[in-house]
Amino acid sequence: MFEDLRDLYQEVIFDHNRNPRNFRVMDNADRKVDGFNPLCGDRLTLFLKMDGDKIVDACFQGSGCAISTASVSLMTEIIKDKTEAEADALFKLFHEMTTGKEEHINLEAVGKLAVLAGVREYPARVKCATLAWHTLDAALKNETQAISTE
Amino acid sequence: MTTFPVAKIRVDFPILAEKIRGKDLVYLDNAASCQKPNAVIDAISNVYRHEYANIHRGVHTLSVRATDKFEAAREKVQRFINAASSKEIIFVRGATEAVNLIAQTYGRANIKAGDEIVITAMEHHSNIVPWQMLCEQTGAVLKVAPMNTQGELIYDAFEALLNDKTKLVAVVHMSNALGTINPVKKMIDAAHAKGIPVMLDGAQAIPHMAVDVQALDCDFYVFSGHKLYGPSGIGVLYGKQALLEAMPPYQGGGDMIKTVTFEKSQYAGLPHKFEAGTPSIADVIGLGAAIDYLHDIGMEAIAAYEAELLDYATEKASQIKGLRIIGEAAEKGAILSFVLDRIHPHDIGTMLDSLGIAIRAGHHCAMPVMDFYGVPATARASFAMYNTKEEIDVLMAGITNLIEVFG
């Protein structure tokens, strides 16, 4: 019945929505930032454990739609053991993939994040996918204030 | 079974023949905005083709023609809500502007520090924020009458809020997020017994029921044209003549004055005092056409048909496991707000869209209502007179299937 949506709602997305990875609180987090999408009410808190400039652990709490939950779940997996510079490069690639010009997309470089490329066809849902990454961007800049997509 | 001419009505709305993602459009976002019949589309087009000029100032034929049409629309609105005089009908951009106008004119002139304004827990942001702004400006206090879990006003708690300090009651006639229809007549009588004027936000109520402002005895009634099958960008502020006459103007400019010198200007009489600048002429005339169209069908017939649609949708929705209806007031308009276990309303909205079904997913500009129910958002199907039971079947099949897909 939902054939048209296969690009947007891939099985990986459903899987991460049903069983989000790294869905927990981190008591001794070095970075903690809240992200909020006032348009749809998605809320998340991102926790990072750092060792120098390296992210050694990442986890989150919150509630949101399948796209935003899968996006933050995948993100916490992929940024683990990355340096701040590497994580920032991923943020830029992800941003380009979801909002940029098609010819600039590098699906290979984003690895398994590519399952979220489908949102670019659904402008109303792009912010669901990017909320996690904007929250990470704030954490990397060592900001503590909550970020909002609006 | 009703004999409501829904098939005939559907033909009058050209957009209903659109295909969305290859599917027949099922438009169930009417509480956000309604679609327009040919009568309205043609009326607007006709203005620009044959009748357009600025109003109230030209001696030339076109200006006279446009002015006559414009003022005729005012009289149509007057009759539609049974106002005592067409001077009581002020054209504004929409219900939001009307509430702001009342807050910044009537409110600034009559409400002072320590005074109280009473609203309800189910207001749209447009009937919260203008009063918060007024409270910040004046030091007045906003009081919120609570509701129960069915989404009904707790009437006794409302009445208990009315006291010597209460200077205005501003309440929603029908809730956009829940569908609740408030007992406004009883509320108005209770407020008037204490000498308190009442404003009704009729943005949702007006397309679904016959509204008689004299029978209600409300002091102000506001609504938008676009929810009444009319154009967007036009709305109505009704106010009792004596109140409007005593109020200072809202915006200054052309058309709202009698005379202007650099020392002093004399304001025009009603309704022009509140209509500075060139108004949305074609849209006012379009709103008049929408009212004519609705008059021919009859608001009572529309209300009865929509009640059938809501009953049908509620019964079907209740059979879906994992679906929870938000807003179950005994007195309710044709709105079905709901949430599904473990499926976010935005996912519901996107999935239904792929089937050609337009619903609203979000907080419906009523964040306090979402907080009350402990949900970030709801999915909302809102019905209009052109919707059918077959469309409700399509919606319910879509919901049942997406629950399966999400597992």
Coordinates of C-alpha atoms in Angstrom, one line a residue:
Chain A
M1 CA 0.0 0.0 0.0
F2 CA 2.9 2.4 0.7
E3 CA 5.1 1.5 -2.3
D4 CA 5.8 5.2 -3.0
L5 CA 7.4 5.6 0.4
R6 CA 10.0 2.9 0.1
D7 CA 12.8 5.4 -0.4
L8 CA 11.8 7.3 2.7
Y9 CA 10.8 4.6 5.1
Q10 CA 13.4 1.9 4.5
E11 CA 13.5 -1.2 6.7
V12 CA 16.6 0.2 8.5
I13 CA 14.6 3.2 9.6
F14 CA 11.8 1.0 11.0
D15 CA 14.4 -1.1 12.7
H16 CA 16.0 1.9 14.4
N17 CA 12.6 3.3 15.3
R18 CA 11.5 0.1 17.0
N19 CA 14.9 -0.5 18.7
P20 CA 16.8 2.8 18.9
R21 CA 20.5 2.2 19.6
N22 CA 22.3 4.0 22.4
F23 CA 19.0 5.1 23.9
R24 CA 20.0 5.8 27.5
V25 CA 21.1 8.6 29.9
M26 CA 24.8 9.3 30.4
D27 CA 25.4 10.5 34.0
N28 CA 29.0 11.6 33.5
A29 CA 28.6 13.2 30.0
D30 CA 31.2 15.8 29.0
R31 CA 28.7 17.4 26.6
K32 CA 24.9 17.5 26.9
V33 CA 22.6 19.4 24.5
D34 CA 18.9 19.5 24.0
G35 CA 17.4 19.6 20.6
F36 CA 13.8 20.6 19.8
N37 CA 11.7 20.8 16.7
P38 CA 8.8 23.0 17.7
L39 CA 6.9 22.3 14.5
C40 CA 6.4 18.6 15.3
G41 CA 7.3 18.5 19.0
D42 CA 10.4 16.2 18.5
R43 CA 12.7 16.5 21.5
L44 CA 16.0 14.9 22.2
T45 CA 18.9 15.2 24.5
L46 CA 22.3 14.2 23.2
F47 CA 25.1 13.1 25.5
L48 CA 28.8 12.8 24.5
K49 CA 31.7 11.4 26.4
M50 CA 35.0 12.8 25.2
D51 CA 38.6 11.8 25.4
G52 CA 40.6 14.7 24.2
D53 CA 39.0 15.6 20.8
K54 CA 37.7 12.1 20.4
I55 CA 34.0 11.0 20.9
V56 CA 34.3 7.8 22.9
D57 CA 30.6 7.4 23.7
A58 CA 27.4 8.9 22.5
C59 CA 23.8 8.3 23.5
F60 CA 20.4 10.0 23.6
Q61 CA 17.0 10.4 25.2
G62 CA 13.8 11.8 23.8
S63 CA 10.9 11.2 21.6
G64 CA 10.1 11.9 18.0
C65 CA 8.9 10.5 14.7
A66 CA 10.5 7.5 13.0
I67 CA 12.7 9.6 10.8
S68 CA 14.1 11.7 13.7
T69 CA 14.5 8.6 16.0
A70 CA 16.3 6.6 13.3
S71 CA 18.5 9.6 12.5
V72 CA 19.7 10.2 16.0
S73 CA 20.1 6.4 16.6
L74 CA 22.2 6.0 13.5
M75 CA 24.2 9.1 14.4
T76 CA 25.2 7.9 17.8
E77 CA 26.5 4.7 16.3
I78 CA 28.5 6.3 13.5
I79 CA 30.2 9.1 15.5
K80 CA 31.6 6.8 18.2
D81 CA 35.4 6.8 18.0
K82 CA 35.4 9.7 15.6
T83 CA 37.4 12.9 16.3
E84 CA 35.5 16.2 16.5
A85 CA 36.8 17.1 13.1
E86 CA 35.6 13.8 11.6
A87 CA 32.2 14.2 13.2
D88 CA 31.9 17.7 11.9
A89 CA 32.8 16.5 8.4
L90 CA 30.0 13.9 8.7
F91 CA 27.6 16.6 9.8
K92 CA 28.4 18.6 6.6
L93 CA 28.1 15.6 4.4
F94 CA 24.7 14.7 6.0
H95 CA 23.5 18.3 5.6
E96 CA 24.5 18.3 2.0
M97 CA 22.8 14.9 1.4
T98 CA 19.5 16.1 2.9
T99 CA 19.4 19.7 1.8
G100 CA 22.1 20.4 -0.8
K101 CA 22.3 20.1 -4.6
E102 CA 22.0 16.6 -5.9
E103 CA 25.4 16.6 -7.7
H104 CA 27.2 17.3 -4.4
I105 CA 25.8 14.2 -2.6
N106 CA 28.5 11.7 -1.7
L107 CA 26.5 8.6 -0.7
E108 CA 29.7 6.5 -0.3
A109 CA 31.2 8.9 2.2
V110 CA 28.1 8.9 4.5
G111 CA 28.1 5.1 4.7
K112 CA 24.9 3.7 6.4
L113 CA 23.5 7.2 6.8
A114 CA 22.6 7.0 3.2
V115 CA 19.3 5.3 4.2
L116 CA 18.1 8.8 5.1
A117 CA 18.9 10.3 1.7
G118 CA 15.2 9.9 0.8
V119 CA 14.1 12.8 3.0
R120 CA 15.3 15.3 0.4
E121 CA 12.2 14.5 -1.6
Y122 CA 10.0 15.4 1.4
P123 CA 10.8 19.0 2.3
A124 CA 8.4 18.9 5.2
R125 CA 10.4 16.1 6.8
V126 CA 14.0 17.3 6.3
K127 CA 14.2 18.8 9.7
C128 CA 13.2 15.5 11.3
A129 CA 16.4 14.0 9.9
T130 CA 18.6 17.0 10.6
L131 CA 17.6 17.7 14.2
A132 CA 20.0 15.1 15.6
W133 CA 22.9 16.6 13.6
H134 CA 22.2 20.2 14.5
T135 CA 22.2 19.1 18.1
L136 CA 25.6 17.4 17.6
D137 CA 26.9 20.5 15.8
A138 CA 26.0 22.5 19.0
A139 CA 27.7 19.9 21.2
L140 CA 30.8 19.9 19.1
K141 CA 30.9 23.7 19.4
N142 CA 30.6 23.1 23.2
E143 CA 27.3 25.0 23.3
T144 CA 25.0 24.1 26.2
Q145 CA 21.9 26.0 25.2
A146 CA 19.0 24.0 23.7
I147 CA 18.9 24.2 19.9
S148 CA 15.7 24.6 17.9
T149 CA 15.0 23.9 14.2
E150 CA 12.9 27.0 14.0
Chain B
M1 CA -30.3 8.7 5.9
T2 CA -29.8 12.2 4.9
T3 CA -30.6 13.6 1.5
F4 CA -27.7 16.0 1.7
P5 CA -26.5 16.7 -1.9
V6 CA -22.9 15.9 -1.3
A7 CA -22.2 14.6 -4.9
K8 CA -23.5 17.8 -6.3
I9 CA -21.5 19.9 -3.9
R10 CA -18.3 18.0 -4.8
V11 CA -18.7 19.0 -8.4
D12 CA -18.7 22.6 -7.3
F13 CA -15.1 22.3 -5.8
P14 CA -12.7 21.8 -8.7
I15 CA -9.7 20.9 -6.5
L16 CA -11.5 17.8 -5.3
A17 CA -10.8 16.3 -8.7
E18 CA -7.0 16.6 -8.3
K19 CA -4.8 13.6 -8.1
I20 CA -2.3 13.6 -5.3
R21 CA 0.7 11.2 -5.9
G22 CA -1.5 9.5 -8.5
K23 CA -4.4 8.9 -6.0
D24 CA -7.8 10.6 -5.6
L25 CA -7.4 13.5 -3.2
V26 CA -9.1 12.9 0.2
Y27 CA -9.0 16.3 1.7
L28 CA -9.4 16.1 5.5
D29 CA -7.5 19.2 6.6
N30 CA -10.5 21.5 6.6
A31 CA -9.9 22.8 10.1
A32 CA -6.7 24.4 8.8
S33 CA -8.4 25.7 5.7
C34 CA -11.3 24.8 3.4
Q35 CA -11.3 24.4 -0.4
K36 CA -13.1 26.9 -2.5
P37 CA -16.2 26.4 -4.7
N38 CA -16.4 27.7 -8.3
A39 CA -18.8 30.4 -7.0
V40 CA -16.0 31.9 -5.0
I41 CA -13.3 31.4 -7.6
D42 CA -15.5 32.9 -10.3
A43 CA -16.6 35.8 -8.1
I44 CA -12.9 36.8 -7.5
S45 CA -12.0 36.4 -11.1
N46 CA -15.0 38.4 -12.1
V47 CA -14.0 41.3 -9.9
Y48 CA -10.7 41.6 -11.6
R49 CA -12.1 41.1 -15.1
H50 CA -15.2 43.4 -14.8
E51 CA -15.6 45.2 -11.5
Y52 CA -12.2 46.2 -10.1
A53 CA -11.3 49.7 -8.9
N54 CA -10.6 51.2 -5.5
I55 CA -13.6 51.7 -3.3
H56 CA -15.3 54.5 -1.4
R57 CA -13.5 57.3 -3.3
G58 CA -13.9 57.3 -7.0
V59 CA -16.8 59.0 -8.8
H60 CA -16.1 56.8 -11.9
T61 CA -18.3 53.9 -12.8
L62 CA -16.0 51.1 -11.9
S63 CA -15.3 52.5 -8.4
V64 CA -19.0 52.8 -7.8
R65 CA -19.5 49.2 -9.0
A66 CA -16.7 47.8 -6.8
T67 CA -18.0 49.8 -3.8
D68 CA -21.5 48.5 -4.2
K69 CA -20.3 44.9 -4.4
F70 CA -18.0 45.4 -1.4
E71 CA -20.7 46.9 0.8
A72 CA -23.2 44.2 -0.4
A73 CA -20.8 41.6 0.9
R74 CA -20.8 43.4 4.3
E75 CA -24.6 43.0 4.3
K76 CA -24.3 39.4 3.4
V77 CA -22.1 38.8 6.4
Q78 CA -24.5 40.8 8.6
R79 CA -27.4 38.6 7.6
F80 CA -25.3 35.4 7.8
I81 CA -24.5 35.9 11.5
N82 CA -27.7 38.0 12.2
A83 CA -26.0 41.1 13.3
A84 CA -28.3 44.1 14.1
S85 CA -26.5 46.4 11.7
S86 CA -23.9 46.2 8.9
K87 CA -22.0 48.9 10.8
E88 CA -21.1 46.1 13.2
I89 CA -19.2 44.1 10.5
I90 CA -15.6 45.1 10.3
F91 CA -13.4 43.5 7.6
V92 CA -10.0 42.4 8.8
R93 CA -7.4 39.9 7.5
G94 CA -8.6 37.0 9.6
A95 CA -9.7 35.9 13.1
T96 CA -6.1 36.5 14.3
E97 CA -6.2 40.1 13.3
A98 CA -9.6 40.6 14.8
V99 CA -8.5 39.3 18.2
N100 CA -5.4 41.5 18.1
L101 CA -7.6 44.5 17.2
I102 CA -9.9 43.9 20.2
A103 CA -6.9 43.5 22.5
Q104 CA -5.1 46.6 21.3
T105 CA -8.2 48.9 21.1
Y106 CA -10.9 47.7 23.5
G107 CA -8.3 46.1 25.7
R108 CA -5.9 49.0 25.9
A109 CA -8.8 51.4 26.6
N110 CA -10.6 49.3 29.2
I111 CA -8.1 46.8 30.9
K112 CA -5.7 48.0 33.5
A113 CA -3.1 46.5 35.9
G114 CA -4.6 43.9 38.2
D115 CA -7.7 43.4 35.9
E116 CA -8.3 39.8 34.7
I117 CA -9.0 38.3 31.3
V118 CA -10.5 34.8 31.2
I119 CA -9.8 32.3 28.4
T120 CA -10.1 28.5 28.4
A121 CA -7.5 25.7 28.4
M122 CA -8.4 24.8 24.8
E123 CA -7.7 28.1 23.0
H124 CA -5.8 28.4 19.7
H125 CA -2.5 30.4 20.1
S126 CA -4.3 33.3 18.4
N127 CA -6.6 33.6 21.4
I128 CA -3.8 33.3 23.9
V129 CA -0.8 35.3 22.7
P130 CA -2.7 38.6 21.9
W131 CA -4.0 38.6 25.5
Q132 CA -0.5 37.8 26.9
M133 CA 0.8 40.7 25.0
L134 CA -1.9 42.9 26.4
C135 CA -1.2 41.6 29.9
E136 CA 2.5 42.5 29.4
Q137 CA 1.6 46.0 28.3
T138 CA -1.0 46.7 31.0
G139 CA -0.2 44.5 34.0
A140 CA -3.5 42.6 33.6
V141 CA -3.6 38.9 34.5
L142 CA -4.6 36.0 32.2
K143 CA -6.9 33.4 33.8
V144 CA -7.4 30.0 32.2
A145 CA -10.6 28.0 32.8
P146 CA -9.7 24.3 32.9
M147 CA -11.1 21.4 30.9
N148 CA -11.6 17.7 31.7
T149 CA -10.0 14.7 30.0
Q150 CA -12.9 14.5 27.5
G151 CA -11.8 18.0 26.4
E152 CA -14.9 19.7 27.8
L153 CA -14.8 23.0 29.7
I154 CA -15.2 22.5 33.4
Y155 CA -18.1 25.0 33.6
D156 CA -18.2 25.5 37.3
A157 CA -14.5 26.3 37.4
F158 CA -15.1 28.8 34.5
E159 CA -17.9 30.5 36.4
A160 CA -15.8 30.6 39.6
L161 CA -13.1 32.6 37.7
L162 CA -15.6 35.5 37.0
N163 CA -15.3 38.3 39.6
D164 CA -15.1 42.0 39.9
K165 CA -11.6 42.1 38.4
T166 CA -12.7 40.2 35.3
K167 CA -12.8 42.7 32.4
L168 CA -13.2 40.4 29.5
V169 CA -14.0 36.7 28.6
A170 CA -12.4 35.6 25.4
V171 CA -13.3 32.0 24.5
V172 CA -13.3 29.6 21.6
H173 CA -16.7 28.7 20.2
M174 CA -15.4 25.4 18.8
S175 CA -11.9 24.0 19.5
N176 CA -9.7 23.4 16.5
A177 CA -7.6 20.8 18.2
L178 CA -10.4 18.8 19.9
G179 CA -13.6 19.7 18.2
T180 CA -15.2 20.6 21.5
I181 CA -18.2 23.0 21.1
N182 CA -18.3 25.2 24.2
P183 CA -21.6 26.1 26.0
V184 CA -21.2 29.6 24.9
K185 CA -24.7 30.9 25.5
K186 CA -24.6 29.8 29.1
M187 CA -21.1 31.3 29.5
I188 CA -22.2 34.6 28.0
D189 CA -25.2 34.8 30.3
A190 CA -23.0 34.1 33.3
A191 CA -20.5 36.7 32.3
H192 CA -23.1 39.3 31.5
A193 CA -24.8 38.7 34.9
K194 CA -21.5 40.2 36.3
G195 CA -21.3 42.9 33.7
I196 CA -18.4 41.2 31.8
P197 CA -18.3 41.4 28.0
V198 CA -17.6 38.3 26.0
M199 CA -15.6 37.7 22.8
L200 CA -16.1 34.4 20.9
D201 CA -13.4 33.0 18.6
G202 CA -15.6 31.6 15.9
A203 CA -12.9 30.6 13.4
Q204 CA -13.8 26.9 13.7
A205 CA -17.5 27.1 14.5
I206 CA -18.6 29.4 11.6
P207 CA -18.4 26.8 8.8
H208 CA -20.1 24.1 10.8
M209 CA -23.2 25.7 12.3
A210 CA -25.7 28.5 12.1
V211 CA -24.4 31.4 14.2
D212 CA -26.7 34.1 15.5
V213 CA -24.8 36.8 17.3
Q214 CA -28.0 38.5 18.6
A215 CA -29.4 35.3 20.0
L216 CA -26.0 34.5 21.6
D217 CA -25.8 38.1 22.8
C218 CA -22.0 37.9 22.4
D219 CA -20.2 41.3 22.4
F220 CA -17.6 40.3 19.8
Y221 CA -17.4 37.4 17.4
V222 CA -14.4 36.8 15.1
F223 CA -13.8 34.5 12.2
S224 CA -11.7 33.9 9.1
G225 CA -13.0 33.7 5.5
H226 CA -10.7 30.9 4.4
K227 CA -12.3 28.4 6.8
L228 CA -15.7 29.3 5.5
Y229 CA -14.9 28.2 1.9
G230 CA -13.9 31.8 1.1
P231 CA -10.6 33.4 0.3
S232 CA -7.6 33.5 2.6
G233 CA -6.5 36.9 3.9
I234 CA -10.0 38.1 4.8
G235 CA -11.9 37.8 8.0
V236 CA -14.6 39.4 10.1
L237 CA -14.8 41.2 13.4
Y238 CA -18.3 41.5 14.7
G239 CA -18.8 43.9 17.6
K240 CA -21.9 45.4 19.2
Q241 CA -22.2 48.9 17.8
A242 CA -22.0 50.7 21.2
L243 CA -18.7 49.0 22.0
L244 CA -17.2 49.6 18.6
E245 CA -18.2 53.2 18.7
A246 CA -16.5 53.7 22.1
M247 CA -13.3 52.0 21.0
P248 CA -10.3 53.9 19.6
P249 CA -9.2 53.1 16.1
Y250 CA -6.7 50.3 15.4
Q251 CA -4.6 51.5 12.5
G252 CA -4.6 55.1 11.1
G253 CA -4.6 55.9 7.5
G254 CA -6.9 56.5 4.5
D255 CA -10.6 55.6 4.5
M256 CA -10.8 55.6 8.3
I257 CA -11.0 59.4 8.6
K258 CA -13.6 62.2 8.1
T259 CA -11.1 65.1 7.9
V260 CA -7.3 65.4 8.4
T261 CA -5.3 68.5 9.2
F262 CA -1.8 68.5 10.6
E263 CA -3.2 69.6 13.9
K264 CA -5.9 66.9 14.3
S265 CA -7.8 64.2 12.4
Q266 CA -11.4 63.3 12.8
Y267 CA -12.2 59.6 12.5
A268 CA -14.8 58.1 10.3
G269 CA -17.8 56.4 11.7
L270 CA -18.4 52.7 11.7
P271 CA -17.4 50.4 10.1
H272 CA -14.8 52.5 8.3
K273 CA -13.1 53.7 11.5
F274 CA -11.5 50.2 11.7
E275 CA -10.7 49.7 8.0
A276 CA -7.7 51.9 7.3
G277 CA -6.2 51.6 3.9
T278 CA -7.3 49.8 0.8
P279 CA -8.9 46.5 1.9
S280 CA -8.7 43.2 0.2
I281 CA -11.6 44.2 -2.1
A282 CA -11.9 41.1 -4.3
D283 CA -11.6 38.8 -1.3
V284 CA -14.4 40.5 0.5
I285 CA -16.6 40.0 -2.5
G286 CA -15.4 36.4 -2.7
L287 CA -16.4 35.9 0.9
G288 CA -19.8 37.3 0.1
A289 CA -20.0 34.7 -2.7
A290 CA -19.1 31.9 -0.2
I291 CA -21.9 33.0 2.1
D292 CA -24.4 33.0 -0.8
Y293 CA -23.3 29.5 -1.7
L294 CA -23.6 28.3 1.9
H295 CA -27.0 30.0 2.3
D296 CA -28.3 28.0 -0.6
I297 CA -27.3 24.8 1.0
G298 CA -28.3 25.8 4.5
M299 CA -26.2 25.8 7.7
E300 CA -28.6 23.5 9.5
A301 CA -28.3 20.9 6.7
I302 CA -24.5 21.2 6.7
A303 CA -24.4 20.7 10.5
A304 CA -26.6 17.6 10.4
Y305 CA -24.6 16.0 7.6
E306 CA -21.3 16.7 9.3
A307 CA -22.6 15.3 12.5
E308 CA -23.3 12.0 10.6
L309 CA -19.8 12.1 9.2
L310 CA -18.2 12.6 12.6
D311 CA -20.3 9.8 14.2
Y312 CA -19.3 7.5 11.4
A313 CA -15.6 8.4 11.6
T314 CA -15.6 8.1 15.4
E315 CA -17.2 4.6 15.3
K316 CA -14.7 3.4 12.7
A317 CA -11.7 4.9 14.5
S318 CA -12.8 3.3 17.8
Q319 CA -12.5 -0.1 16.2
I320 CA -8.8 0.4 15.4
K321 CA -6.6 -1.1 18.0
G322 CA -3.9 1.3 19.3
L323 CA -5.8 4.4 18.2
R324 CA -6.7 6.9 20.9
I325 CA -9.1 9.7 20.1
I326 CA -8.0 13.1 21.6
G327 CA -11.1 15.1 22.4
E328 CA -14.3 13.3 23.2
A329 CA -16.6 16.1 24.2
A330 CA -20.4 15.3 24.1
E331 CA -20.9 18.5 22.1
K332 CA -18.4 18.2 19.3
G333 CA -17.9 19.5 15.7
A334 CA -16.5 17.4 12.8
I335 CA -12.9 17.0 14.0
L336 CA -11.2 13.7 14.7
S337 CA -7.9 14.2 16.6
F338 CA -6.1 11.1 17.4
V339 CA -2.8 9.4 18.3
L340 CA -1.5 5.9 17.5
D341 CA 0.6 3.8 19.8
R342 CA 4.3 4.2 19.0
I343 CA 3.7 6.0 15.7
H344 CA 4.4 9.7 15.6
P345 CA 1.7 11.9 14.0
H346 CA 4.2 13.2 11.4
D347 CA 4.8 9.6 10.2
I348 CA 1.1 9.2 10.0
G349 CA 0.8 12.4 8.0
T350 CA 3.5 11.4 5.5
M351 CA 2.2 7.9 5.0
L352 CA -1.4 9.0 4.5
D353 CA -0.2 11.7 2.1
S354 CA 1.3 8.9 -0.1
L355 CA -2.3 7.6 -0.4
G356 CA -3.6 11.0 -1.4
I357 CA -5.1 11.7 2.1
A358 CA -4.4 15.2 3.5
I359 CA -4.6 15.4 7.3
R360 CA -2.8 17.7 9.7
A361 CA -0.1 16.4 12.0
G362 CA 1.3 18.7 14.7
H363 CA 0.3 20.7 17.7
H364 CA -2.5 22.6 15.7
C365 CA -1.3 25.9 17.2
A366 CA -2.6 24.7 20.6
M367 CA 0.5 23.6 22.4
P368 CA -1.1 23.9 25.8
V369 CA -3.7 21.4 24.7
M370 CA -0.9 19.0 23.7
D371 CA 0.7 19.5 27.1
F372 CA -2.6 18.7 28.8
Y373 CA -2.8 15.3 27.0
G374 CA 0.9 14.6 27.4
V375 CA 1.4 14.2 23.6
P376 CA 3.9 16.2 21.5
A377 CA 1.4 16.3 18.6
T378 CA -1.7 14.6 17.3
A379 CA -3.0 13.6 13.9
R380 CA -6.2 15.4 12.9
A381 CA -8.8 14.6 10.3
S382 CA -11.2 17.5 10.0
F383 CA -14.3 17.2 7.9
A384 CA -16.2 19.6 5.7
M385 CA -19.6 19.4 3.9
Y386 CA -17.9 18.0 0.8
N387 CA -16.4 14.9 2.5
T388 CA -18.0 11.5 2.3
K389 CA -18.2 8.3 4.2
E390 CA -16.3 6.6 1.4
E391 CA -13.4 9.0 2.1
I392 CA -13.6 8.1 5.8
D393 CA -13.3 4.4 4.8
V394 CA -10.2 5.3 2.7
L395 CA -8.7 7.1 5.8
M396 CA -9.4 4.2 8.1
A397 CA -8.0 1.6 5.7
G398 CA -4.8 3.8 5.4
I399 CA -4.5 4.0 9.2
T400 CA -5.0 0.3 9.6
N401 CA -2.4 -0.4 7.0
L402 CA 0.3 1.9 8.3
I403 CA -0.1 0.4 11.8
E404 CA 0.8 -2.9 10.1
V405 CA 3.7 -1.5 8.2
F406 CA 5.2 0.0 11.4
G407 CA 4.7 -3.3 13.2

